[in-house]
Short mmCIF file of N, CA and C in Angstrom, two decimals:
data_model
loop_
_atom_site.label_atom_id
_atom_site.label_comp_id
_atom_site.label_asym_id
_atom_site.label_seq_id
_atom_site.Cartn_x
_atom_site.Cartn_y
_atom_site.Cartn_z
N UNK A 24 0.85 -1.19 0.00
CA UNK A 24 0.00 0.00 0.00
C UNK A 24 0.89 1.24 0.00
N UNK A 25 0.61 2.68 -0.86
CA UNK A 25 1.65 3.26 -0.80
C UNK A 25 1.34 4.56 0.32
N UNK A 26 2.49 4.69 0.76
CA UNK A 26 2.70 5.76 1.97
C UNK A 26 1.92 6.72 2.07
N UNK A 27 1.25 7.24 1.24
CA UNK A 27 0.80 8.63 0.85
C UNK A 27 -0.87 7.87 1.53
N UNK A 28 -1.56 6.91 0.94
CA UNK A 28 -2.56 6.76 1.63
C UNK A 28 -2.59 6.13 2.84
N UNK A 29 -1.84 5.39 3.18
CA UNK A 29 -1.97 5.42 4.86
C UNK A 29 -1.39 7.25 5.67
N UNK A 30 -0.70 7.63 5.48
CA UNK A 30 -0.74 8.95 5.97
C UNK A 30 -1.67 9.78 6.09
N UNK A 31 -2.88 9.58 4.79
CA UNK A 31 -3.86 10.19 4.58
C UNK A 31 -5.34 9.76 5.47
N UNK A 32 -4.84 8.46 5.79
CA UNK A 32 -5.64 7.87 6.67
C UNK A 32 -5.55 8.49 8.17
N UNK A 33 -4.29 8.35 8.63
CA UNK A 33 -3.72 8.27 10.04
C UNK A 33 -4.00 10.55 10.46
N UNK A 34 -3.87 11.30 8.93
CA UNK A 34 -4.11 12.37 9.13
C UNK A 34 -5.58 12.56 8.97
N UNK A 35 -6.38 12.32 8.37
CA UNK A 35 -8.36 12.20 8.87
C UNK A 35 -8.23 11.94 9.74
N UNK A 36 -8.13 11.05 10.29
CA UNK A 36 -8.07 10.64 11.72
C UNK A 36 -7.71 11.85 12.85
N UNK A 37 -6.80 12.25 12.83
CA UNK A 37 -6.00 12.88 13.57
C UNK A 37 -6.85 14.32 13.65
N UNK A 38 -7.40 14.99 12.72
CA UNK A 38 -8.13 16.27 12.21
C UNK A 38 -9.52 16.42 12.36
N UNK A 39 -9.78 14.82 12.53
CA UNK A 39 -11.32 14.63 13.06
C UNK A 39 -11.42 15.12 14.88
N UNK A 40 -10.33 14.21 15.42
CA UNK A 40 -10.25 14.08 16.51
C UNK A 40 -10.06 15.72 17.60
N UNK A 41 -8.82 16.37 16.73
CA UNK A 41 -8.18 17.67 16.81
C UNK A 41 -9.52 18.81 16.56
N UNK A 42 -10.12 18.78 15.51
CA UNK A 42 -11.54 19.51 15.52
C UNK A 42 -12.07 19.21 16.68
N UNK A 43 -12.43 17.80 16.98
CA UNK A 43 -13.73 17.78 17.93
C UNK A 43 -13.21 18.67 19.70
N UNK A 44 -11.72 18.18 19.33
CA UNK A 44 -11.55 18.61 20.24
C UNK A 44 -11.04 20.46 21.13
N UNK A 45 -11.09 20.72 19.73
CA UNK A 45 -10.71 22.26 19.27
C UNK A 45 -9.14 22.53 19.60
N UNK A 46 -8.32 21.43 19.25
CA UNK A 46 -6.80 21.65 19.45
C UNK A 46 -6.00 21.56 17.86
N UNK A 47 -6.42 22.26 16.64
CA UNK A 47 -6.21 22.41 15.63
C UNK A 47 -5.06 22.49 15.43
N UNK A 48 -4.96 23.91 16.03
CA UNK A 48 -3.17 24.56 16.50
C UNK A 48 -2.43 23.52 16.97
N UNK A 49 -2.87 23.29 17.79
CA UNK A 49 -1.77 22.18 18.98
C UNK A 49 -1.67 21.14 18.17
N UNK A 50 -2.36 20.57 17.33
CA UNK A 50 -1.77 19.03 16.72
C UNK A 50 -1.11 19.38 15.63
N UNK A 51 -1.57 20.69 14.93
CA UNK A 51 -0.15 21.02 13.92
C UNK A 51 1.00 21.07 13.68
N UNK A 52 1.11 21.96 15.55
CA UNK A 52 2.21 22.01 16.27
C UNK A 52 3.09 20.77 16.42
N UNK A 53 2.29 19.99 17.41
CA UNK A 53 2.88 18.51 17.62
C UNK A 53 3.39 17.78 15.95
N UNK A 54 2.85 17.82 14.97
CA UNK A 54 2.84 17.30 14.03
C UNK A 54 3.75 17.60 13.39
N UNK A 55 4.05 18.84 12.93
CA UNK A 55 5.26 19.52 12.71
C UNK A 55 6.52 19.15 13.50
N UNK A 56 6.59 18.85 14.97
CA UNK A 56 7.46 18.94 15.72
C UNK A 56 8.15 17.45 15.30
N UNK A 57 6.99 16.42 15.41
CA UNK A 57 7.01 14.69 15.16
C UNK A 57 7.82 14.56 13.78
N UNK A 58 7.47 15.52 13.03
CA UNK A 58 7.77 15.02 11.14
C UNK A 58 9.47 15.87 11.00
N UNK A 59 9.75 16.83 12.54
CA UNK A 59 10.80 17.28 12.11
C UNK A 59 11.80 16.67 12.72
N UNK A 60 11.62 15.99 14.06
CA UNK A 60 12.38 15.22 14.54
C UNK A 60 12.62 13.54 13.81
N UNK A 61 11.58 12.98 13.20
CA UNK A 61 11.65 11.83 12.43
C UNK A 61 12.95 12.28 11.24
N UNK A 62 12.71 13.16 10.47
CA UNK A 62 13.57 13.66 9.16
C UNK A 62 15.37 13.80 9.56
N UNK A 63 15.24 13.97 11.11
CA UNK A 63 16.77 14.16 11.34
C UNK A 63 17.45 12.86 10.97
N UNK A 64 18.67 13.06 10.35
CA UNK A 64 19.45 11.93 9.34
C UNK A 64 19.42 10.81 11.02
N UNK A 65 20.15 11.29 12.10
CA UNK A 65 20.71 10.55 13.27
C UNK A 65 19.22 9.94 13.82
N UNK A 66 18.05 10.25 14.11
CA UNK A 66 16.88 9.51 14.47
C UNK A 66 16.23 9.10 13.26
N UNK A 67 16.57 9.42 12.24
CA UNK A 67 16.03 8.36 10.83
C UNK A 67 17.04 7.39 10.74
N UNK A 68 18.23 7.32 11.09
CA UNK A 68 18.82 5.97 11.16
C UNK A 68 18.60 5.10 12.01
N UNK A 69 18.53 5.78 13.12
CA UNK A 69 18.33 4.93 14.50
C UNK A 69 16.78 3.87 14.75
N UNK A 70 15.95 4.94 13.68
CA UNK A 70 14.35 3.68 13.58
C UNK A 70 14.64 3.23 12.30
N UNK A 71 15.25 3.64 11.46
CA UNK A 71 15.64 2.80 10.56
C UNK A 71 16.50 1.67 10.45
N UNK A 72 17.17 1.38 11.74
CA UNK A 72 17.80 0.22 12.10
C UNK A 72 17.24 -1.04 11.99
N UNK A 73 17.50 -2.12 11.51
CA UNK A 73 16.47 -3.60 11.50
C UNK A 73 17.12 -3.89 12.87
N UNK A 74 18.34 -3.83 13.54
CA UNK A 74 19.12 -4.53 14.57
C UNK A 74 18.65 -3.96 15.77
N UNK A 75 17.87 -2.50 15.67
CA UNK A 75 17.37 -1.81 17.01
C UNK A 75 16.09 -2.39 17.09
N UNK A 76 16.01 -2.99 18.62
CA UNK A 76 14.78 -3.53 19.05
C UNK A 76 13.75 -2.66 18.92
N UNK A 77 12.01 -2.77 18.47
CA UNK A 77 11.77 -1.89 18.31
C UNK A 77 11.09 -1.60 19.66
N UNK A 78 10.84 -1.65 21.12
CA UNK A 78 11.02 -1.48 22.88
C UNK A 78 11.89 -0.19 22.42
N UNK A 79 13.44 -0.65 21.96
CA UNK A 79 14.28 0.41 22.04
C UNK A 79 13.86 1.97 21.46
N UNK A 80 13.09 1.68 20.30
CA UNK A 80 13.09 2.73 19.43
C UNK A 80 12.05 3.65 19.97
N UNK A 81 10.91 2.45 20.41
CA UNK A 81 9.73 3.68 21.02
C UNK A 81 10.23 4.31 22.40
N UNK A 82 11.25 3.67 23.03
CA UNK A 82 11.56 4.46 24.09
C UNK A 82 12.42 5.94 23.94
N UNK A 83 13.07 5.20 22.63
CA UNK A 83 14.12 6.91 22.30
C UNK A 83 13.10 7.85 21.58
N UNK A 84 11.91 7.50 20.59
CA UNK A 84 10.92 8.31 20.96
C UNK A 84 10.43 9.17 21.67
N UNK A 85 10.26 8.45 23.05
CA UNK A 85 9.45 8.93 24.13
C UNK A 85 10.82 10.20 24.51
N UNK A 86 11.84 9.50 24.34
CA UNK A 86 13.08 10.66 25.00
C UNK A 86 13.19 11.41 23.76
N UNK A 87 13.14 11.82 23.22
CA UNK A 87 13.42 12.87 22.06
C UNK A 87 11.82 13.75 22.22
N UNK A 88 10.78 13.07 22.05
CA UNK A 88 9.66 14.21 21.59
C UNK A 88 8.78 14.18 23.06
N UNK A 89 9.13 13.23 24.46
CA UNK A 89 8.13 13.57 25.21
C UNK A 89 7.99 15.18 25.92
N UNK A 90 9.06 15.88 25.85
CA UNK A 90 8.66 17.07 26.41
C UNK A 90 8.01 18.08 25.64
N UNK A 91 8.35 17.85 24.18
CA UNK A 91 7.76 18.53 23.08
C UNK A 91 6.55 18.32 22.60
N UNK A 92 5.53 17.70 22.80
CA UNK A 92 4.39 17.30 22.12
C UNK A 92 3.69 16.50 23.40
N UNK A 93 2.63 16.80 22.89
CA UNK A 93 0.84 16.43 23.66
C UNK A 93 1.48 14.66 23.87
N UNK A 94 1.29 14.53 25.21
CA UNK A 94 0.71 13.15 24.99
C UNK A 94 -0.03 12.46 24.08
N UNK A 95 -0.94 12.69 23.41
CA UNK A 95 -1.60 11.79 22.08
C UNK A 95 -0.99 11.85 20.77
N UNK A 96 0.14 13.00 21.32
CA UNK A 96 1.10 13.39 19.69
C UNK A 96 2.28 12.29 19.74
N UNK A 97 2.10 12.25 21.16
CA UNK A 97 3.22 11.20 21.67
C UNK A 97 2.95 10.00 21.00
N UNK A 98 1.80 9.88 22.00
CA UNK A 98 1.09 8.07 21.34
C UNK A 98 1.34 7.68 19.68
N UNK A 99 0.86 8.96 19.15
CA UNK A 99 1.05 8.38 17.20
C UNK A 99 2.04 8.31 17.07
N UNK A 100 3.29 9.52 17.87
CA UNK A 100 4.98 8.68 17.09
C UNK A 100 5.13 7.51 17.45
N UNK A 101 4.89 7.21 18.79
CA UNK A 101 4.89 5.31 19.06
C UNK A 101 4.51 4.48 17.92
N UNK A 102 3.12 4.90 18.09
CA UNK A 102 2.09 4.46 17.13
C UNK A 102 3.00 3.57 15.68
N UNK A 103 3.17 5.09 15.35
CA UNK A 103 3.85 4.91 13.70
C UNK A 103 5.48 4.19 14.18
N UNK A 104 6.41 3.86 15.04
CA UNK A 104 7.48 3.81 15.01
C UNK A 104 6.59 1.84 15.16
N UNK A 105 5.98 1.87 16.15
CA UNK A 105 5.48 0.83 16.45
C UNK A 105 5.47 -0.25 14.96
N UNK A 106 4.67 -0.01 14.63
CA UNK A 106 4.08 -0.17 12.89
C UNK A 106 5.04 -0.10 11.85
N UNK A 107 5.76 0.53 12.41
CA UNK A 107 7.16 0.81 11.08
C UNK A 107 6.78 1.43 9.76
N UNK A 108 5.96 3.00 10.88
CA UNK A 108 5.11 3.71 9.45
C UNK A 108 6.03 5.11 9.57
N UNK A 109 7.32 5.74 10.36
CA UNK A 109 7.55 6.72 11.05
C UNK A 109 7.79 7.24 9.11
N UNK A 110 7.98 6.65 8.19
CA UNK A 110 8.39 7.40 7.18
C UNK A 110 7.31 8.09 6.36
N UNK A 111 6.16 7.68 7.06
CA UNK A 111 4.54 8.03 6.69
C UNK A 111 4.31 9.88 7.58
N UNK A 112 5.28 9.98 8.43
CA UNK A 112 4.79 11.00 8.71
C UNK A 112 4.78 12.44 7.54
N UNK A 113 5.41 12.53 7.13
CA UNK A 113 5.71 13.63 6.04
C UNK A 113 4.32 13.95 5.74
N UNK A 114 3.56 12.49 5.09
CA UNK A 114 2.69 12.76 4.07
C UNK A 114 1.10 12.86 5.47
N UNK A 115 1.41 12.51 6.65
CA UNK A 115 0.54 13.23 7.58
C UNK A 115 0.40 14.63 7.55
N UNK A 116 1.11 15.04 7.90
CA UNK A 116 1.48 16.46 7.66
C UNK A 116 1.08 17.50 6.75
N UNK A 117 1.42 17.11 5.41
CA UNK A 117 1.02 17.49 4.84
C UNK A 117 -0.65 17.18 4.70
N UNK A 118 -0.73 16.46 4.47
CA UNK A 118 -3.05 16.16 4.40
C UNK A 118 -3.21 16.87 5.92
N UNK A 119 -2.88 16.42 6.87
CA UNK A 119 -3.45 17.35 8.45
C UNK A 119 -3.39 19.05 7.55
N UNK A 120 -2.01 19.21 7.09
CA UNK A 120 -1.84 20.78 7.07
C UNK A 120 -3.15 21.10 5.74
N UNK A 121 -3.38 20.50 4.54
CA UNK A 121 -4.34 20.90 3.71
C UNK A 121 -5.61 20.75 4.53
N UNK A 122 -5.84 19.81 5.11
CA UNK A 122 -7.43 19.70 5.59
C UNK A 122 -7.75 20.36 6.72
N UNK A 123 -6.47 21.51 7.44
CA UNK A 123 -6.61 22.49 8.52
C UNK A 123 -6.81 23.79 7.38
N UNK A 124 -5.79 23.75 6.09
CA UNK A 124 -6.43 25.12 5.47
C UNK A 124 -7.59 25.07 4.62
N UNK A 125 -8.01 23.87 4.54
CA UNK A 125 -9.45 23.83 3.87
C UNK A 125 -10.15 24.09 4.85
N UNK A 126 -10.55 24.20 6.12
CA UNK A 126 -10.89 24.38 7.21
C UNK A 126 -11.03 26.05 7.58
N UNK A 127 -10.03 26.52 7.22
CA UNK A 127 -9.75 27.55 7.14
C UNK A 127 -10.22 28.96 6.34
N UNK A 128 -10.87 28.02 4.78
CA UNK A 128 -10.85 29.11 4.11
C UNK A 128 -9.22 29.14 3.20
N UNK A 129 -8.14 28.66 3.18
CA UNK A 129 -7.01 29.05 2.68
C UNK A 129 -6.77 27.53 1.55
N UNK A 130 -6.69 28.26 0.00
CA UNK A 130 -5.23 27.34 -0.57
C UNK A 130 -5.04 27.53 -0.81
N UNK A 131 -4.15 26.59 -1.18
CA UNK A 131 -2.39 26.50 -1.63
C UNK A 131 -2.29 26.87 -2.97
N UNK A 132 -1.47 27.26 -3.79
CA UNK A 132 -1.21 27.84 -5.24
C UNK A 132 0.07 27.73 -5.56
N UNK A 133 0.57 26.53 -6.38
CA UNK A 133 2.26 26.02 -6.97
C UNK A 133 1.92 27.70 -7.85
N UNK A 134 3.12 28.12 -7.68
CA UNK A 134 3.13 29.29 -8.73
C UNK A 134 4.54 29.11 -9.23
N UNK A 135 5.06 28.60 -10.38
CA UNK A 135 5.91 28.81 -11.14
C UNK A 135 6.53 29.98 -11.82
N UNK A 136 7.76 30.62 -12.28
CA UNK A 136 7.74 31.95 -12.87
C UNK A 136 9.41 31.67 -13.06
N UNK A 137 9.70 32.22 -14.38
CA UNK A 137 10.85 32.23 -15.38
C UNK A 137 11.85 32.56 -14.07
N UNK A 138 11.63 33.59 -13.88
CA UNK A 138 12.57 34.04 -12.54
C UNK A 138 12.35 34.44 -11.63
N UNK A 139 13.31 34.68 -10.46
CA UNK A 139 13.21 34.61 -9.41
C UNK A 139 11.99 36.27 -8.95
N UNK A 140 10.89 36.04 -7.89
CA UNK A 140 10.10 37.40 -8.14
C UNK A 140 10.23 38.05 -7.03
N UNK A 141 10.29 39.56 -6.85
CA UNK A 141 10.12 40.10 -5.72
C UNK A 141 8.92 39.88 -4.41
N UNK A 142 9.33 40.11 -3.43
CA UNK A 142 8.50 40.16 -2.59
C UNK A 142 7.39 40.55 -3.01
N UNK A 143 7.00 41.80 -3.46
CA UNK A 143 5.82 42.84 -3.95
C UNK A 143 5.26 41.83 -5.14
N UNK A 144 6.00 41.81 -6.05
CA UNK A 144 5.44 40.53 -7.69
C UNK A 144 5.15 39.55 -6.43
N UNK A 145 5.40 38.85 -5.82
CA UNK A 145 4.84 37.51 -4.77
C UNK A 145 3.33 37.88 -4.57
N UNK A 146 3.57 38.97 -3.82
CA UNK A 146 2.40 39.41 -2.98
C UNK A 146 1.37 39.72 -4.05
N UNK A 147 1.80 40.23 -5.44
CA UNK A 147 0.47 41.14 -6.65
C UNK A 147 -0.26 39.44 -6.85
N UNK A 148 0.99 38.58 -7.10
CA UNK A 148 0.03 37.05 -7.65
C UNK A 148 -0.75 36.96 -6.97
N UNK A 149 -0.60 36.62 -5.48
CA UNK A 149 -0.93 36.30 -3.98
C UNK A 149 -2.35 37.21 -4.05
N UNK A 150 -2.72 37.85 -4.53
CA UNK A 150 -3.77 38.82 -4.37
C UNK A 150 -4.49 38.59 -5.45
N UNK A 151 -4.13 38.57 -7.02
CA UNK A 151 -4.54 38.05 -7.92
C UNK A 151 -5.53 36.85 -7.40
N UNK A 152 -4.67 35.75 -7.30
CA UNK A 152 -5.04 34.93 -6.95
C UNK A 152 -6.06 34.28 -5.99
N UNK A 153 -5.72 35.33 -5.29
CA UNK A 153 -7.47 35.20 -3.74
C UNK A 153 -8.29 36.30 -4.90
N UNK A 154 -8.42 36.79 -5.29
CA UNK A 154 -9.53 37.53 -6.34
C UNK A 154 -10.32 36.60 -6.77
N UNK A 155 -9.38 35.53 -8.05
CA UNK A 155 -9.84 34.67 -8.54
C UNK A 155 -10.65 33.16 -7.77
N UNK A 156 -9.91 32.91 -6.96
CA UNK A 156 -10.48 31.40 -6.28
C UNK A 156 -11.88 32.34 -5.33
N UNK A 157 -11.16 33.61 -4.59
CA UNK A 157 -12.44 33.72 -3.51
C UNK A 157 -12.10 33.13 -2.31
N UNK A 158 -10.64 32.71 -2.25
CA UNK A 158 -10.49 32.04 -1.09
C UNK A 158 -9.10 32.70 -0.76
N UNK A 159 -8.30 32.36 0.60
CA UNK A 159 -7.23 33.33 1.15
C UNK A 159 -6.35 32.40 0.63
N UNK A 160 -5.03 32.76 -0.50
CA UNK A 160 -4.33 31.52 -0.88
C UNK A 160 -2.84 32.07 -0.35
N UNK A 161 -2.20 30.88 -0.49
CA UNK A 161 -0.84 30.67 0.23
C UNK A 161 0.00 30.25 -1.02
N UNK A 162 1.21 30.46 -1.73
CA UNK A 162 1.60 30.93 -2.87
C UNK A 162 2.94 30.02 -2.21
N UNK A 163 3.90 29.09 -3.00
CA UNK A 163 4.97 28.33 -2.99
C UNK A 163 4.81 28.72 -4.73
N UNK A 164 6.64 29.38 -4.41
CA UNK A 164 6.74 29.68 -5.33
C UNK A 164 7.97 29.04 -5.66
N UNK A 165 8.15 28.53 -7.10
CA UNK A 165 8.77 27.96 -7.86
C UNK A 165 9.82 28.50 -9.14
N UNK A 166 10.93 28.33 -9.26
CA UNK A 166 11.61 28.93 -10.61
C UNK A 166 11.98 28.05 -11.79
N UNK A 167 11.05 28.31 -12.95
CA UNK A 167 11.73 27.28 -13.84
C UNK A 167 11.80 28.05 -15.40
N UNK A 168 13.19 28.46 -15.92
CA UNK A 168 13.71 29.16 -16.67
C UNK A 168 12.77 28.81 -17.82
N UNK A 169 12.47 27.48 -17.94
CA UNK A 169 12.26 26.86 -19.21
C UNK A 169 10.82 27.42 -19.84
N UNK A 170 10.00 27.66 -18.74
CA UNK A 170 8.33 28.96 -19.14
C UNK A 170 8.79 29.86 -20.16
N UNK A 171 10.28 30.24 -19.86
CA UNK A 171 10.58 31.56 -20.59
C UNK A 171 10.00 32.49 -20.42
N UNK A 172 9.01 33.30 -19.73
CA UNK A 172 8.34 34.10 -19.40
C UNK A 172 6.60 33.67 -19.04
N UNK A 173 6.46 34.83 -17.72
CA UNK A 173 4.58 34.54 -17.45
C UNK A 173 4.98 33.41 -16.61
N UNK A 174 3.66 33.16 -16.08
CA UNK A 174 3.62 32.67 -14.80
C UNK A 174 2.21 31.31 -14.81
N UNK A 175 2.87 30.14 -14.14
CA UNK A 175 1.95 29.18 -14.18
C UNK A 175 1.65 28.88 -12.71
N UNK A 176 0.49 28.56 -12.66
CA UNK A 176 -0.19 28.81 -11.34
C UNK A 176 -1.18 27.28 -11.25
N UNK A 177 -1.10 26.87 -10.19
CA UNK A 177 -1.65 25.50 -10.08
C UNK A 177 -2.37 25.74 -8.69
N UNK A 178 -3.73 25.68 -8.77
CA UNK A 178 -4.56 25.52 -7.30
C UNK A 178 -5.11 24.32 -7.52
N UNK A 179 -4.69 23.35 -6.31
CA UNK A 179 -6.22 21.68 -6.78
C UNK A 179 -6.03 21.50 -7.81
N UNK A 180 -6.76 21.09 -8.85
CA UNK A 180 -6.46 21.03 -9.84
C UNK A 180 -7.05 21.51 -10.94
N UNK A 181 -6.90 22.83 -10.69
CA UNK A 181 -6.77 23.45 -11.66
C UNK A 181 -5.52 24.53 -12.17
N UNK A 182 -5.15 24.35 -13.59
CA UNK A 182 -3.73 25.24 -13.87
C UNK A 182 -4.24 26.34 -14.78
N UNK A 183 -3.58 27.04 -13.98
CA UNK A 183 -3.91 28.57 -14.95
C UNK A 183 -2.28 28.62 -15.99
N UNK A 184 -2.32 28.27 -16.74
CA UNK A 184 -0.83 28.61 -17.89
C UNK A 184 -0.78 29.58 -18.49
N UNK A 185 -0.15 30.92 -17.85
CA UNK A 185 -0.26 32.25 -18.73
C UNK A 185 1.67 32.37 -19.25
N UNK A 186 2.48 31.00 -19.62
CA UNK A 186 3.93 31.05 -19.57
C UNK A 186 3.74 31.28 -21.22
N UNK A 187 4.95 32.20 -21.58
CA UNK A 187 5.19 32.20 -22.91
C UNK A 187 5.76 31.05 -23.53
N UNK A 188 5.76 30.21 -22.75
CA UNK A 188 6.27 28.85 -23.32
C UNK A 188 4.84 28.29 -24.18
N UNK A 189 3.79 28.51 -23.11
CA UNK A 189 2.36 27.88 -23.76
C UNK A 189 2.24 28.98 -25.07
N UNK A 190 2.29 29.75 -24.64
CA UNK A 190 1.46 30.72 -25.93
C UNK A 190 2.28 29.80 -27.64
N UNK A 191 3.73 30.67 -27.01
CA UNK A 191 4.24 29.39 -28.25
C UNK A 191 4.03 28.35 -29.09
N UNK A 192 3.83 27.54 -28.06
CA UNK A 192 2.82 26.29 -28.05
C UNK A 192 1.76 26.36 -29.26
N UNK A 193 0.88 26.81 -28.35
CA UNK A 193 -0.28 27.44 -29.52
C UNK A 193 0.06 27.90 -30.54
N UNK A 194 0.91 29.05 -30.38
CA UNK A 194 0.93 29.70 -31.52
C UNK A 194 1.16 28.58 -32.78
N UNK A 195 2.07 27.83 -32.54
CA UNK A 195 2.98 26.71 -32.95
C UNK A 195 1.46 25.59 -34.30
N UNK A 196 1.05 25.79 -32.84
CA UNK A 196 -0.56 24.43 -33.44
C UNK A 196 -1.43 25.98 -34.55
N UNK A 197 -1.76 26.95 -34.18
CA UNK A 197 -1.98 27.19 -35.10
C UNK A 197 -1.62 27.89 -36.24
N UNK A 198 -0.44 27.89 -36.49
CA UNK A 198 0.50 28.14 -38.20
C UNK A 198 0.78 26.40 -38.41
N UNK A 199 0.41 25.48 -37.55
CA UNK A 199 0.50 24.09 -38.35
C UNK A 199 -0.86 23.77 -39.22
#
């Protein structure tokens, strides 16, 4: 089964629970904290060990993230170290973090652009962009020379392609 849907599982879960309980913030928090301590090369080797008992592993768990995170934030790193899912956290994270800004009112927008853009060009898309959806969006922005100019914009799925690479394109299909 691939990683991305059990994560997606273990994060519903987690967002159901965190709503009911109105600790949104706090399991983000914890969640963030869990997916940043898992990623360190020295505790990704150490549960990545076949030779470390895994007693051992949930205990260095408990010593690395128990002062940092909620007891129940606790329980899922067990949880997942338990299971031998700790490499599943990433993709928790991420679905907890979309299904807190769908929650929210906020998405996300891949914005691509020939080159690198100012703060202010960030912010004009960033505004553009909540115009268009109607919703408060959050802009990861991307550089890829090869657009050659103009800017491609991806919310969900839908892509807005305003790159002079596309026009080209077209232009291309119609003088064929």
């Amino acid at each position: 089964m691939p990683s991305g849907s059990a994560g997606r599982r273990y994060a519903n879960a987690i967002f159901e629970m965190a709503k009911e309980q109105n600790k949104l913030e706090q399991w983000g928090a914890d969640l963030d904290s869990i997916s940043y301590a898992f990623s360190q090369p020295n505790v990704q080797g150490f549960l990545d060990n076949p030779k470390t008992s895994r007693d051992s592993k949930i205990q260095f768990v408990s010593k690395v993230l128990g002062p940092d995170v909620s007891q129940q934030a606790l329980n899922l790193a067990q949880l997942l170290v338990k299971r031998e899912r700790q490499s599943d956290m990433k993709s928790v994270v991420e679905e907890y973090t979309r299904l807190w800004n769908k929650e929210r009112g906020i998405v996300m927008a891949e914005v691509t652009t020939a080159e690198e853009m100012s703060a202010a060009e960030t912010e004009a898309i960033r505004e553009q962009l909540s115009k268009l959806t109607g919703n408060q969006v959050t802009v990861n922005m991307k550089v890829d020379p090869e657009i050659i100019g103009g800017v491609i914009a991806r919310i969900g799925d839908t892509l807005i392609d305003g790159s002079v690479r596309a026009r080209l394109q077209n232009l291309r299909k119609q003088l064929a």
